[in-house]
CSV table of C-alpha atoms in Angstrom, one decimal:
chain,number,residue,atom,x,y,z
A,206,UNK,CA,-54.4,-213.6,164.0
A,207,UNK,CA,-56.3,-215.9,166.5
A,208,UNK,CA,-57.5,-212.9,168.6
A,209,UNK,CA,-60.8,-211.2,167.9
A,210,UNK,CA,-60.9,-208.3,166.2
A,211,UNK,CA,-60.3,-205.0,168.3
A,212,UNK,CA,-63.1,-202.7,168.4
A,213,UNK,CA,-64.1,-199.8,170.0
A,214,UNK,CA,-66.8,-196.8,170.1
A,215,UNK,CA,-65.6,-193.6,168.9
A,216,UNK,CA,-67.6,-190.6,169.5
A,217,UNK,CA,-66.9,-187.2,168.2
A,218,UNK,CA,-68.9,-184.5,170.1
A,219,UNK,CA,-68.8,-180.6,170.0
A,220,UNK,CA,-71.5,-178.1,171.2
A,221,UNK,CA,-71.2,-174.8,168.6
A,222,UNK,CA,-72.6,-171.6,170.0
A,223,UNK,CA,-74.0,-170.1,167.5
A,224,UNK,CA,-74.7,-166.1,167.4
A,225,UNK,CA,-78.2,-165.5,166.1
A,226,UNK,CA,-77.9,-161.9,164.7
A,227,UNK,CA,-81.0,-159.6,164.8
A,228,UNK,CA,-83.5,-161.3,163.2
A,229,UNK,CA,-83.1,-164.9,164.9
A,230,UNK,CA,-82.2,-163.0,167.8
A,231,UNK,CA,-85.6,-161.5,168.1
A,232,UNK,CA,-87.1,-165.1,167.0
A,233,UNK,CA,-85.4,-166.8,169.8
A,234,UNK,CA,-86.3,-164.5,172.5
A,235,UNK,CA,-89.5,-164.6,171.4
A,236,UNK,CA,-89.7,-168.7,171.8
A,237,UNK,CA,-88.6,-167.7,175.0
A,238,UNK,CA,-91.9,-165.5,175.7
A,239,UNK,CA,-94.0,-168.0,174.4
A,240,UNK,CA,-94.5,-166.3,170.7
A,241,UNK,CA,-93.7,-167.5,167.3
A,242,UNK,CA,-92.9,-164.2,165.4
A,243,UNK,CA,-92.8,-164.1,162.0
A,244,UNK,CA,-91.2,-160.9,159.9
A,245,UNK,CA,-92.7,-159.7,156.7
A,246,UNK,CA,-91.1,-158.8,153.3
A,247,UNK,CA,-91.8,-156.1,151.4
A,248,UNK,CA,-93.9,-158.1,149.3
A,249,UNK,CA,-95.8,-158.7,152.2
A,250,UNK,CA,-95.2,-162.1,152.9
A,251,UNK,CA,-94.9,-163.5,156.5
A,252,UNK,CA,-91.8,-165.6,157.1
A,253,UNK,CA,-91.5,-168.0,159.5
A,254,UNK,CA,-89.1,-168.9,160.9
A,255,UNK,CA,-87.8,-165.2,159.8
A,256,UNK,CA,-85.2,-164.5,157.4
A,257,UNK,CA,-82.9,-161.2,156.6
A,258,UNK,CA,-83.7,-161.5,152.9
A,259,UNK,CA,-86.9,-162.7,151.1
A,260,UNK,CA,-85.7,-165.4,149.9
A,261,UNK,CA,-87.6,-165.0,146.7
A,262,UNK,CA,-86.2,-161.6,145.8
A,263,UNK,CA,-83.2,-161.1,147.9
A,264,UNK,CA,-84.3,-157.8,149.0
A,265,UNK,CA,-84.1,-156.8,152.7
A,266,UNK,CA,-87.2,-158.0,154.8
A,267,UNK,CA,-88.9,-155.1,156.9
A,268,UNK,CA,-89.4,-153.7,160.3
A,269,UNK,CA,-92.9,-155.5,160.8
A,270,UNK,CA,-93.1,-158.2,162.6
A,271,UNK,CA,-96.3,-160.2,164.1
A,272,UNK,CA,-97.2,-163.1,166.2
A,273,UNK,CA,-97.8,-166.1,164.0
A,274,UNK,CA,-99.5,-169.7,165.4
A,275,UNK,CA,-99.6,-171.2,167.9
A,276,UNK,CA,-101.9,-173.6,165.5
A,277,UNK,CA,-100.8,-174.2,162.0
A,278,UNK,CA,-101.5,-177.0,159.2
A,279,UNK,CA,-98.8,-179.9,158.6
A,280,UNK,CA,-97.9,-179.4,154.9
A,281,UNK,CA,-95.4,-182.1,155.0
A,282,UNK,CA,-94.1,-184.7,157.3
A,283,UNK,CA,-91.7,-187.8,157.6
A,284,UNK,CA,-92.9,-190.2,160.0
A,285,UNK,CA,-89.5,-191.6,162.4
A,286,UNK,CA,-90.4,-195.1,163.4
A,287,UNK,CA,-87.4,-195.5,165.7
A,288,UNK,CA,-86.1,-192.5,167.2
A,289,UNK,CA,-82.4,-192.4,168.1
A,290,UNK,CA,-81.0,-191.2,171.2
A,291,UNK,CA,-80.7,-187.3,170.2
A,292,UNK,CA,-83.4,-187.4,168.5
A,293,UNK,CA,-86.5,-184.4,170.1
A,294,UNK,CA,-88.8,-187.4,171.4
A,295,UNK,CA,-88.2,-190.6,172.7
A,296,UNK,CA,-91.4,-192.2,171.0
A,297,UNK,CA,-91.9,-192.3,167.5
A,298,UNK,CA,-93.1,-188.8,165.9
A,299,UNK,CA,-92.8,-187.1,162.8
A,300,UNK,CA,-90.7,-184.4,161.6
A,301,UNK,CA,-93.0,-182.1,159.9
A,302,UNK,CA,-93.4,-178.6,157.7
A,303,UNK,CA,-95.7,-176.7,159.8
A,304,UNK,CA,-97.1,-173.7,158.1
A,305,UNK,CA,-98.8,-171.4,161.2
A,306,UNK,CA,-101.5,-169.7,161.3
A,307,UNK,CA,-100.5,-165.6,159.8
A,308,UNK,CA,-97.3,-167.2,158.0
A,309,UNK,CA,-96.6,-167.6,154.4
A,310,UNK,CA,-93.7,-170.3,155.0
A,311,UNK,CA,-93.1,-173.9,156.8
A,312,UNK,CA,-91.3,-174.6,159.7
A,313,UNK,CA,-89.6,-177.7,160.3
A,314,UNK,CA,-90.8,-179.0,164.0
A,315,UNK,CA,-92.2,-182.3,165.6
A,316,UNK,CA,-95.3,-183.5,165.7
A,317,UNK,CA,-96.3,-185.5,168.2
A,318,UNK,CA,-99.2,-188.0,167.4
A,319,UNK,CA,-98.4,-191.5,169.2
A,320,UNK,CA,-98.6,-193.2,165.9
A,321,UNK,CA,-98.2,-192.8,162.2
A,322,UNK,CA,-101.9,-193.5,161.7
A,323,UNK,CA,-103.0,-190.8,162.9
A,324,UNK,CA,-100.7,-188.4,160.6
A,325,UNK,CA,-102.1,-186.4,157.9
A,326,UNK,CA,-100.6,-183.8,155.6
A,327,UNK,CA,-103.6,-180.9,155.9
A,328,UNK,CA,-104.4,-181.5,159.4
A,329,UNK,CA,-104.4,-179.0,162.1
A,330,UNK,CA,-101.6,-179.0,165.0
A,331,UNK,CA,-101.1,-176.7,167.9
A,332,UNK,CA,-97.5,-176.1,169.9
A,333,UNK,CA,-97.3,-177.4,172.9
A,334,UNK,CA,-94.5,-175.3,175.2
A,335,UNK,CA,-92.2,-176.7,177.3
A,336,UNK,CA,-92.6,-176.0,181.0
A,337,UNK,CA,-89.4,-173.8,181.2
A,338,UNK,CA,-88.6,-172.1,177.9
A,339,UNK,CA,-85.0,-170.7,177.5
A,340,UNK,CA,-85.1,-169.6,173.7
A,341,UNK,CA,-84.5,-172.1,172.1
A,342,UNK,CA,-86.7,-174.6,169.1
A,343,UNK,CA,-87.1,-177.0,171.5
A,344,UNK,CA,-88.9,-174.3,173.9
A,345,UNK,CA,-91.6,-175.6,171.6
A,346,UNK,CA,-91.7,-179.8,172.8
A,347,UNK,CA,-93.8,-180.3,170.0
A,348,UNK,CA,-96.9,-179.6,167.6
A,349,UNK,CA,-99.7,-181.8,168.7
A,350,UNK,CA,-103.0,-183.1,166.5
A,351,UNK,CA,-105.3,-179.5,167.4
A,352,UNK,CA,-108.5,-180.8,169.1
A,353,UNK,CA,-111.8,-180.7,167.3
A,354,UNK,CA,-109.2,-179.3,164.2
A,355,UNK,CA,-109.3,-181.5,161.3
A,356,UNK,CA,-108.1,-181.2,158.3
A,357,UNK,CA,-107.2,-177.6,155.7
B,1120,UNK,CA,-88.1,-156.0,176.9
B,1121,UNK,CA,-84.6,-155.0,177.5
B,1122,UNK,CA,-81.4,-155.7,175.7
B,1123,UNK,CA,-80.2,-157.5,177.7
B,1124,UNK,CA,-82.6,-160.3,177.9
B,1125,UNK,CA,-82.3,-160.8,174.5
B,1126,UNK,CA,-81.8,-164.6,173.3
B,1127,UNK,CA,-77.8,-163.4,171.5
B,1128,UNK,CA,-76.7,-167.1,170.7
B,1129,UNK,CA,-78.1,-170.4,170.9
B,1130,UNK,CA,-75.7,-173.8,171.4
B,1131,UNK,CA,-76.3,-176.0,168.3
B,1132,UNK,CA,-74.6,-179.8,169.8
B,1133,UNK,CA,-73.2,-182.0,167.3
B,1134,UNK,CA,-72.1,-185.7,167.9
B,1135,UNK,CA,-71.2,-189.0,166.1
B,1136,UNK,CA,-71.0,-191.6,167.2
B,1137,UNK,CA,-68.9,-194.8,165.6
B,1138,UNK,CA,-68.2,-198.3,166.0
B,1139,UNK,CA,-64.1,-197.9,165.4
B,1140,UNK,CA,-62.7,-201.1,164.2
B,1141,UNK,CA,-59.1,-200.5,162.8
B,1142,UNK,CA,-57.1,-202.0,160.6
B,1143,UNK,CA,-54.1,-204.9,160.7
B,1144,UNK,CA,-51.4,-202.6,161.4
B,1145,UNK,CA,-53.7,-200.9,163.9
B,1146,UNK,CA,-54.3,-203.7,165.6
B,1147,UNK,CA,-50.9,-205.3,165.7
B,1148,UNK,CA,-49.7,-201.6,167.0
B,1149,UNK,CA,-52.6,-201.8,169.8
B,1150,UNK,CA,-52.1,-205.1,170.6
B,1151,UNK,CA,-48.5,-204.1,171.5
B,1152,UNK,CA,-49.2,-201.2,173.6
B,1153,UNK,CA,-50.9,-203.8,175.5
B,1154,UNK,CA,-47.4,-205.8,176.4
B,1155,UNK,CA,-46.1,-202.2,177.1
B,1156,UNK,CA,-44.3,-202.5,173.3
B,1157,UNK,CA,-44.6,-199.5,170.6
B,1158,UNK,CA,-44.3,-200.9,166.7
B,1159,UNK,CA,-44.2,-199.0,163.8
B,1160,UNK,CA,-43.9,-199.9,160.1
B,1161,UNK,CA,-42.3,-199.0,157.8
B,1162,UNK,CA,-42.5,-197.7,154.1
B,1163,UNK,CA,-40.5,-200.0,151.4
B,1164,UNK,CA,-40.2,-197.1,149.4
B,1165,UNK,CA,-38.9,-194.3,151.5
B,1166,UNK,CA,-38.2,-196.5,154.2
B,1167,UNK,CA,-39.8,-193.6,156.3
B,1168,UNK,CA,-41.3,-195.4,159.8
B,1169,UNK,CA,-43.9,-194.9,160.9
B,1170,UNK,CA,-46.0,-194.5,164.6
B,1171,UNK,CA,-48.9,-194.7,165.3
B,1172,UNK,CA,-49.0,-197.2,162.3
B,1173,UNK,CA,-51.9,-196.8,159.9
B,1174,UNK,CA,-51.0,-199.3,157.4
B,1175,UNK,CA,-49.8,-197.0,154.5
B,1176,UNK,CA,-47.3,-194.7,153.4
B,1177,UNK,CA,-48.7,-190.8,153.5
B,1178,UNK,CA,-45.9,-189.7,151.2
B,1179,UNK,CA,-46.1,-192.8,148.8
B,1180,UNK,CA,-49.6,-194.0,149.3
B,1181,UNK,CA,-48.0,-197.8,149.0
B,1182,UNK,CA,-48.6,-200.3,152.0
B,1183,UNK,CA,-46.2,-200.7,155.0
B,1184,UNK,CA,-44.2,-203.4,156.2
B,1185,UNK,CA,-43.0,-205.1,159.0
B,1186,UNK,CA,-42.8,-204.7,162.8
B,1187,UNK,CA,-40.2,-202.3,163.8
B,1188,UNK,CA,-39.7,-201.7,167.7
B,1189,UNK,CA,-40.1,-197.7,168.6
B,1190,UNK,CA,-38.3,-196.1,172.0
B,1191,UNK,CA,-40.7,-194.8,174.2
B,1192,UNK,CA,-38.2,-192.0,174.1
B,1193,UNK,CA,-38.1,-189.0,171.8
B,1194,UNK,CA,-37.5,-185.3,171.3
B,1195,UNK,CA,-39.8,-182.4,171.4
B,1196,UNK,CA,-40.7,-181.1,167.3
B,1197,UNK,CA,-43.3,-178.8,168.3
B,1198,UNK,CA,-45.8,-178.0,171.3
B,1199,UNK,CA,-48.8,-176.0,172.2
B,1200,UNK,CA,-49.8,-174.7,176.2
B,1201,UNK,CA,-53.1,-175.1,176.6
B,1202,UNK,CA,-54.9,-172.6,178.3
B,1203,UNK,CA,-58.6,-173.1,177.3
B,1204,UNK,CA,-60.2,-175.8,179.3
B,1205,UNK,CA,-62.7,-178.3,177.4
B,1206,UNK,CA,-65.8,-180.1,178.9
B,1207,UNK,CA,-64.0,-183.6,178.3
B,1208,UNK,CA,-60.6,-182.9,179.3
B,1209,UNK,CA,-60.1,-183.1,183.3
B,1210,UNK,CA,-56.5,-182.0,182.9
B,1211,UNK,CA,-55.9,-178.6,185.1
B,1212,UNK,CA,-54.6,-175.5,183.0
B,1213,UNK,CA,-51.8,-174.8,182.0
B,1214,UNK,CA,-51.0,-178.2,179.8
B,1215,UNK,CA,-48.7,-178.9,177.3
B,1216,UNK,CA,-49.2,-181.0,174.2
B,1217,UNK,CA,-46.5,-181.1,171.9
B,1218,UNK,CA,-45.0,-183.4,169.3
B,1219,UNK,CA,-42.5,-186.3,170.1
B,1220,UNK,CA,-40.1,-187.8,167.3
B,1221,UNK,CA,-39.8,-191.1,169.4
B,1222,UNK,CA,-36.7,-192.7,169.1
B,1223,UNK,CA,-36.6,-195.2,166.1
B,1224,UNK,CA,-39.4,-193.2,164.5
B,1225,UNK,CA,-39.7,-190.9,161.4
B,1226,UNK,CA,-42.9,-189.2,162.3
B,1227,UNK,CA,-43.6,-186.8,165.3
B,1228,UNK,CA,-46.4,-188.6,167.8
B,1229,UNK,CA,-48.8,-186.7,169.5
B,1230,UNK,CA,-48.2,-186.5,173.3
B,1231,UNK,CA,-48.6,-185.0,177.0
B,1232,UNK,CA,-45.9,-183.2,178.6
B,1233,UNK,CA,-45.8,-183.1,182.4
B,1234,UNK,CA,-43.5,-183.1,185.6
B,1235,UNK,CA,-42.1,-179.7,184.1
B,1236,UNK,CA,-42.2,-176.4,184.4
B,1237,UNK,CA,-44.3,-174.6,181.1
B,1238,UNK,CA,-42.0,-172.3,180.1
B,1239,UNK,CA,-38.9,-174.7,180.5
B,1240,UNK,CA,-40.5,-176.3,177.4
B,1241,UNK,CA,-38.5,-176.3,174.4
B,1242,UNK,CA,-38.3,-177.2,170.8
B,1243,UNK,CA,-35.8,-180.5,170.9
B,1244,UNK,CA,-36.1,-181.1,174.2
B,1245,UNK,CA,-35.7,-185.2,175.0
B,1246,UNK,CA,-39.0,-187.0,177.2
B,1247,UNK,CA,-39.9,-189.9,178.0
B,1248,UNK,CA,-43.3,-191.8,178.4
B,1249,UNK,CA,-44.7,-192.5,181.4
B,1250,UNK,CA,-46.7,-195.2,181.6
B,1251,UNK,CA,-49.5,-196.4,183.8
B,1252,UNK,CA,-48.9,-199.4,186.6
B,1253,UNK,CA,-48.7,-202.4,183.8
B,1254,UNK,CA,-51.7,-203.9,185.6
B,1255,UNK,CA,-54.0,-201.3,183.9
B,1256,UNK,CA,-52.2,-201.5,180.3
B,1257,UNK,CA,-55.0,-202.1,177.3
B,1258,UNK,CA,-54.9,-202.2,174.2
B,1259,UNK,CA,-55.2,-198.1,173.4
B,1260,UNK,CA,-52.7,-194.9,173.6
B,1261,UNK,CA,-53.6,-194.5,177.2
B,1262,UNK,CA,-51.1,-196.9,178.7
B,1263,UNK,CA,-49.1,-193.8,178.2
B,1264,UNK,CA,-50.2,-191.4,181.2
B,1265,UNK,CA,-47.8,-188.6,179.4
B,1266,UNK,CA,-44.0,-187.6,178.3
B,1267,UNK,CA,-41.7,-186.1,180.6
B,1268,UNK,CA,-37.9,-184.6,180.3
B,1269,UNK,CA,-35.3,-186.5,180.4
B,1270,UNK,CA,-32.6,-184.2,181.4
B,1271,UNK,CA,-30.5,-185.8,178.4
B,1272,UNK,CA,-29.0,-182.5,176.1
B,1273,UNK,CA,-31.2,-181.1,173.9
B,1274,UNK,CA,-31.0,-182.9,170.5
B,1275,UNK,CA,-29.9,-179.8,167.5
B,1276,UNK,CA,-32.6,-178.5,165.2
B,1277,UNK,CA,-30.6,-179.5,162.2
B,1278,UNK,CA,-30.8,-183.5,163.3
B,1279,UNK,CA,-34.7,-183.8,163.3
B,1280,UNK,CA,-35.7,-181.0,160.8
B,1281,UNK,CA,-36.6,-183.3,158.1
B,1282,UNK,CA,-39.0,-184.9,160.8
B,1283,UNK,CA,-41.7,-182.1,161.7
């Protein structure tokens, strides 16, 4: 056929509202107070983000929860040279296993350093908070390099 | 804090987004719709037709041939009233979307039904497509604005019941 090929974009797009349950429930509404809270298991482990189960045992987690962070220590990241359009930033960053200050567990965020350089498994990060939180991961905007922190 | 300000659900979006290109019979079929024509294919091997036209057989899983002409005509196998509105659909509730055995056709195509009244909807009624002002017509399903009825007698269960 002498005509160009058709083509066309296609986009497939559905927001899922998601019920959290108690234990995310209280983890979310606590983003949206400006607190990272963590839940221990019986073991006495501090999980964060919080789980129903220890994850190591299967058994129940408990009543006690605390207040974990805001600074913590990048255990892990992946550095994303050219974010796409949903991506958290608009610059590159680095998706990163943050382990908080209080917690025995990572949490998957963003850290936030300009450039890749200046990424470091071991150093120190802080939150930063977005200006209106709602309760949601992204109340957090991003973990940034701690000032004066270092490295663990 | 109180119960009720308690964070109960979050929304989680999801989205893809792709560079659809599709294939010959696709193409032939779209480029049609552009001239205001529908074409199906049809299977050599159980000679079933077929439209939209993907370019295979789904009962024999062998190419299809040919160009056949469809009716922009057909009768009602099966429809749905929507009641539930969705962010990307300006359409206003109540709606109906039902299948349509077009005329020349063996497979039911998906369709809006308008310029009726809901509950006067029916299992075998005949529509027909309306179609936008052919200075608008591309090469996509939306030359067709929707189906409407007819007024032709309803075709009989037992003549499209192999077709649903």
């Amino acid at each position: 056929m002498a005509d160009e090929l058709l083509s066309a974009p296609h986009v497939l797009e559905y927001d899922y509202r998601r019920s959290l349950g108690d234990t995310l429930s209280r983890f979310f509404t606590g983003l949206r107070d400006r607190e990272i809270l963590g839940v221990k298991t019986k073991a006495g482990r501090v999980l964060v983000p919080p789980a129903e189960y220890d994850p190591e045992t299967g058994e129940a987690t408990t009543e006690d929860w605390s207040a974990v962070g805001p600074e913590g220590v990048v255990k892990s990241w992946a550095w994303v040279a050219e974010p796409l359009g949903r991506h958290p930033l608009d610059r590159p960053f680095a998706f990163a296993l943050i382990q908080l200050d209080g917690a025995d567990t990572a949490l998957t965020h963003v850290v936030d350093t300009g450039d890749e350089s200046a990424m470091q498994t071991g150093m120190r990060v802080t939150a930063k908070w977005a200006d209106e939180t709602v309760g949601a991961i992204r109340d957090i905007v991003a973990f940034v390099p701690t000032p004066g922190g270092g490295s663990a | 804090m109180s119960d009720s300000d308690r964070i109960e659900s979050i929304v989680t979006p999801t989205r893809t987004e792709y560079d659809y290109t599709p294939g010959p019979s696709a193409q032939r079929s779209l480029r049609a719709l552009a001239e205001g024509r529908l074409i199906g294919e049809t299977c050599p091997s159980c000679n079933q037709v077929y439209y939209p036209p993907s370019g295979t057989c789904a009962r024999c899983g062998v190419a299809t041939e040919g160009e056949v002409e469809i009716a922009d005509k057909g009768t009602v196998t099966t429809y749905a009233i929507v009641r539930v509105p969705s962010d990307n659909i300006d359409l206003e509730l109540p709606y109906c979307t039902a299948h349509i055995l077009l005329d020349g056709s063996d497979i039911p195509f998906f369709g809006l039904i308008q310029e009726c009244v809901w509950d006067e909807v029916r299992i075998g009624m005949r529509v027909e497509a309306v179609w936008l002002p052919e200075s608008e017509w591309g090469p996509g399903a939306e030359n067709i604005k929707y189906f409407r009825p007819t007024g032709e007698p309803d075709v009989p269960f037992e003549q499209f019941k192999e077709h649903i």
